[in-house]
Amino acid sequence: MTDAAALPGQPRGAVVSGPATDRAVNVLAPNPSAMTLDGTNTWILSEPDSPLAVVVDPGPLDEGHLRAVRDTAESLGKRVALTLLTHGHPDHAEGAARFAELTRTPVRALDPALRLGGEGLSAGQVVAVGGLELRVVATPGHTGDSLSFHLPADRAVLTGDTVLGRGTTLVAHPDGRLGDYLDSLRRLRSLTVDDGVHTVLPGHGPVLDDAQGAVEFYLAHRASRLAQVETAVEDGYTTPAEVVAHVYADVDRSLWPAAELSVRAQLEYLSEHGLI
């Protein structure tokens, strides 16, 4: 068995529902798959002595899960006052409207189509509820509307799908763009260097206790894959499907359709920079 401390980001191990930091509690959604790993992590955030909580990514439209999130908050003596979305993919956001009904809370997101209650989110904004402060960090790339939330009091960052607790994420072309994604990873790295962030609370997979190590791994992985794609094109593999079969031969074939989205984003990036 591999020592978790030796893995990128130092994952904690099994993904479970329960406390992750002083202010963050996970409720794991029952939607495991090759793409969602153990399932979607729905985060309940609150100051320890506050009766109010914020929920990030209520997850899929699963009535049992949505009620479990609400009931977990109530069991902690909290009332959900606000729902936030890291991005609009269904495994994170499909249940938001129903969750808003259950909790009578507004839903805030970057994408106006996902908002309930009018108010949105923007980079650099501070969201304050019951003494809890979250700083909105723009992290586009996985999708155009991807956000992360910096939780300074816990030296943590909630990354949605920008950084996962295990493996790497895809750049969902054409909405997701590789250049934006690389900039977002560098932005997260700055949080680890300049703001002391050491914990990643991801949208899927285990909590990571070495945020800087995780981001550095992601950056190195992207650079390696990009170089492989560039070489593949030089060797005559010109279509996205051909590049996937050549470069991602070590990846489960069930993930090749997703890998093709990332390859399309990489080919676009290489073309824009005059490298192919």
PDB file of N, CA and C in Angstrom, residues 179-216:
ATOM      1  N   GLY A 179      -5.175  27.623 -21.372  1.00  0.00           N
ATOM      2  CA  GLY A 179      -4.456  28.802 -20.903  1.00  0.00           C
ATOM      3  C   GLY A 179      -5.054  29.350 -19.626  1.00  0.00           C
ATOM      4  N   ASP A 180      -6.381  29.417 -19.584  1.00  0.00           N
ATOM      5  CA  ASP A 180      -7.061  29.871 -18.371  1.00  0.00           C
ATOM      6  C   ASP A 180      -6.765  28.929 -17.208  1.00  0.00           C
ATOM      7  N   TYR A 181      -6.761  27.624 -17.488  1.00  0.00           N
ATOM      8  CA  TYR A 181      -6.542  26.640 -16.433  1.00  0.00           C
ATOM      9  C   TYR A 181      -5.142  26.773 -15.834  1.00  0.00           C
ATOM     10  N   LEU A 182      -4.141  26.944 -16.685  1.00  0.00           N
ATOM     11  CA  LEU A 182      -2.778  27.115 -16.183  1.00  0.00           C
ATOM     12  C   LEU A 182      -2.664  28.383 -15.339  1.00  0.00           C
ATOM     13  N   ASP A 183      -3.308  29.454 -15.779  1.00  0.00           N
ATOM     14  CA  ASP A 183      -3.319  30.687 -14.979  1.00  0.00           C
ATOM     15  C   ASP A 183      -3.996  30.456 -13.630  1.00  0.00           C
ATOM     16  N   SER A 184      -5.061  29.662 -13.628  1.00  0.00           N
ATOM     17  CA  SER A 184      -5.781  29.384 -12.384  1.00  0.00           C
ATOM     18  C   SER A 184      -4.911  28.578 -11.421  1.00  0.00           C
ATOM     19  N   LEU A 185      -4.187  27.597 -11.947  1.00  0.00           N
ATOM     20  CA  LEU A 185      -3.289  26.825 -11.087  1.00  0.00           C
ATOM     21  C   LEU A 185      -2.212  27.721 -10.489  1.00  0.00           C
ATOM     22  N   ARG A 186      -1.701  28.644 -11.279  1.00  0.00           N
ATOM     23  CA  ARG A 186      -0.692  29.569 -10.743  1.00  0.00           C
ATOM     24  C   ARG A 186      -1.306  30.479  -9.679  1.00  0.00           C
ATOM     25  N   ARG A 187      -2.567  30.847  -9.872  1.00  0.00           N
ATOM     26  CA  ARG A 187      -3.256  31.666  -8.876  1.00  0.00           C
ATOM     27  C   ARG A 187      -3.398  30.884  -7.564  1.00  0.00           C
ATOM     28  N   LEU A 188      -3.732  29.613  -7.661  1.00  0.00           N
ATOM     29  CA  LEU A 188      -3.839  28.789  -6.458  1.00  0.00           C
ATOM     30  C   LEU A 188      -2.475  28.597  -5.811  1.00  0.00           C
ATOM     31  N   ARG A 189      -1.446  28.459  -6.624  1.00  0.00           N
ATOM     32  CA  ARG A 189      -0.100  28.333  -6.064  1.00  0.00           C
ATOM     33  C   ARG A 189       0.264  29.588  -5.277  1.00  0.00           C
ATOM     34  N   SER A 190      -0.151  30.741  -5.769  1.00  0.00           N
ATOM     35  CA  SER A 190       0.114  31.981  -5.030  1.00  0.00           C
ATOM     36  C   SER A 190      -0.568  31.979  -3.674  1.00  0.00           C
ATOM     37  N   LEU A 191      -1.758  31.392  -3.594  1.00  0.00           N
ATOM     38  CA  LEU A 191      -2.430  31.290  -2.299  1.00  0.00           C
ATOM     39  C   LEU A 191      -1.610  30.460  -1.326  1.00  0.00           C
ATOM     40  N   THR A 192      -0.980  29.399  -1.832  1.00  0.00           N
ATOM     41  CA  THR A 192      -0.187  28.546  -0.939  1.00  0.00           C
ATOM     42  C   THR A 192       1.099  29.238  -0.517  1.00  0.00           C
ATOM     43  N   VAL A 193       1.672  30.038  -1.396  1.00  0.00           N
ATOM     44  CA  VAL A 193       2.951  30.698  -1.104  1.00  0.00           C
ATOM     45  C   VAL A 193       2.752  31.982  -0.316  1.00  0.00           C
ATOM     46  N   ASP A 194       1.795  32.800  -0.741  1.00  0.00           N
ATOM     47  CA  ASP A 194       1.635  34.139  -0.166  1.00  0.00           C
ATOM     48  C   ASP A 194       0.615  34.208   0.957  1.00  0.00           C
ATOM     49  N   ASP A 195      -0.363  33.295   0.967  1.00  0.00           N
ATOM     50  CA  ASP A 195      -1.446  33.374   1.940  1.00  0.00           C
ATOM     51  C   ASP A 195      -1.490  32.192   2.906  1.00  0.00           C
ATOM     52  N   GLY A 196      -0.500  31.325   2.825  1.00  0.00           N
ATOM     53  CA  GLY A 196      -0.402  30.245   3.797  1.00  0.00           C
ATOM     54  C   GLY A 196      -1.422  29.136   3.669  1.00  0.00           C
ATOM     55  N   VAL A 197      -2.066  29.011   2.510  1.00  0.00           N
ATOM     56  CA  VAL A 197      -3.036  27.936   2.325  1.00  0.00           C
ATOM     57  C   VAL A 197      -2.300  26.599   2.281  1.00  0.00           C
ATOM     58  N   HIS A 198      -2.738  25.652   3.097  1.00  0.00           N
ATOM     59  CA  HIS A 198      -2.100  24.332   3.079  1.00  0.00           C
ATOM     60  C   HIS A 198      -3.082  23.185   2.882  1.00  0.00           C
ATOM     61  N   THR A 199      -4.384  23.458   2.928  1.00  0.00           N
ATOM     62  CA  THR A 199      -5.381  22.397   2.816  1.00  0.00           C
ATOM     63  C   THR A 199      -6.262  22.628   1.600  1.00  0.00           C
ATOM     64  N   VAL A 200      -6.464  21.579   0.805  1.00  0.00           N
ATOM     65  CA  VAL A 200      -7.390  21.616  -0.320  1.00  0.00           C
ATOM     66  C   VAL A 200      -8.642  20.822   0.060  1.00  0.00           C
ATOM     67  N   LEU A 201      -9.788  21.478  -0.030  1.00  0.00           N
ATOM     68  CA  LEU A 201     -11.076  20.833   0.152  1.00  0.00           C
ATOM     69  C   LEU A 201     -11.676  20.685  -1.247  1.00  0.00           C
ATOM     70  N   PRO A 202     -11.472  19.533  -1.889  1.00  0.00           N
ATOM     71  CA  PRO A 202     -11.838  19.392  -3.303  1.00  0.00           C
ATOM     72  C   PRO A 202     -13.298  19.036  -3.505  1.00  0.00           C
ATOM     73  N   GLY A 203     -13.732  19.139  -4.763  1.00  0.00           N
ATOM     74  CA  GLY A 203     -15.088  18.748  -5.106  1.00  0.00           C
ATOM     75  C   GLY A 203     -15.269  17.249  -5.174  1.00  0.00           C
ATOM     76  N   HIS A 204     -14.165  16.510  -5.355  1.00  0.00           N
ATOM     77  CA  HIS A 204     -14.194  15.051  -5.400  1.00  0.00           C
ATOM     78  C   HIS A 204     -12.899  14.533  -4.800  1.00  0.00           C
ATOM     79  N   GLY A 205     -12.981  13.400  -4.135  1.00  0.00           N
ATOM     80  CA  GLY A 205     -11.786  12.789  -3.596  1.00  0.00           C
ATOM     81  C   GLY A 205     -11.439  13.288  -2.203  1.00  0.00           C
ATOM     82  N   PRO A 206     -10.364  12.758  -1.629  1.00  0.00           N
ATOM     83  CA  PRO A 206     -10.006  13.094  -0.254  1.00  0.00           C
ATOM     84  C   PRO A 206      -9.453  14.502  -0.093  1.00  0.00           C
ATOM     85  N   VAL A 207      -9.506  14.982   1.134  1.00  0.00           N
ATOM     86  CA  VAL A 207      -8.870  16.251   1.490  1.00  0.00           C
ATOM     87  C   VAL A 207      -7.367  16.120   1.291  1.00  0.00           C
ATOM     88  N   LEU A 208      -6.750  17.194   0.803  1.00  0.00           N
ATOM     89  CA  LEU A 208      -5.302  17.224   0.607  1.00  0.00           C
ATOM     90  C   LEU A 208      -4.669  18.138   1.653  1.00  0.00           C
ATOM     91  N   ASP A 209      -3.630  17.636   2.316  1.00  0.00           N
ATOM     92  CA  ASP A 209      -2.977  18.408   3.369  1.00  0.00           C
ATOM     93  C   ASP A 209      -1.730  19.140   2.901  1.00  0.00           C
ATOM     94  N   ASP A 210      -1.381  18.994   1.631  1.00  0.00           N
ATOM     95  CA  ASP A 210      -0.238  19.711   1.059  1.00  0.00           C
ATOM     96  C   ASP A 210      -0.707  20.404  -0.211  1.00  0.00           C
ATOM     97  N   ALA A 211      -1.332  21.551  -0.020  1.00  0.00           N
ATOM     98  CA  ALA A 211      -1.919  22.270  -1.154  1.00  0.00           C
ATOM     99  C   ALA A 211      -0.859  22.654  -2.178  1.00  0.00           C
ATOM    100  N   GLN A 212       0.274  23.143  -1.713  1.00  0.00           N
ATOM    101  CA  GLN A 212       1.310  23.557  -2.652  1.00  0.00           C
ATOM    102  C   GLN A 212       1.826  22.369  -3.447  1.00  0.00           C
ATOM    103  N   GLY A 213       2.036  21.243  -2.774  1.00  0.00           N
ATOM    104  CA  GLY A 213       2.494  20.048  -3.477  1.00  0.00           C
ATOM    105  C   GLY A 213       1.501  19.594  -4.534  1.00  0.00           C
ATOM    106  N   ALA A 214       0.209  19.693  -4.212  1.00  0.00           N
ATOM    107  CA  ALA A 214      -0.826  19.295  -5.163  1.00  0.00           C
ATOM    108  C   ALA A 214      -0.801  20.185  -6.400  1.00  0.00           C
ATOM    109  N   VAL A 215      -0.720  21.497  -6.186  1.00  0.00           N
ATOM    110  CA  VAL A 215      -0.741  22.426  -7.321  1.00  0.00           C
ATOM    111  C   VAL A 215       0.519  22.277  -8.167  1.00  0.00           C
ATOM    112  N   GLU A 216       1.664  22.099  -7.513  1.00  0.00           N
ATOM    113  CA  GLU A 216       2.901  21.895  -8.267  1.00  0.00           C
ATOM    114  C   GLU A 216       2.824  20.620  -9.109  1.00  0.00           C
TER     115      GLU A 216
END
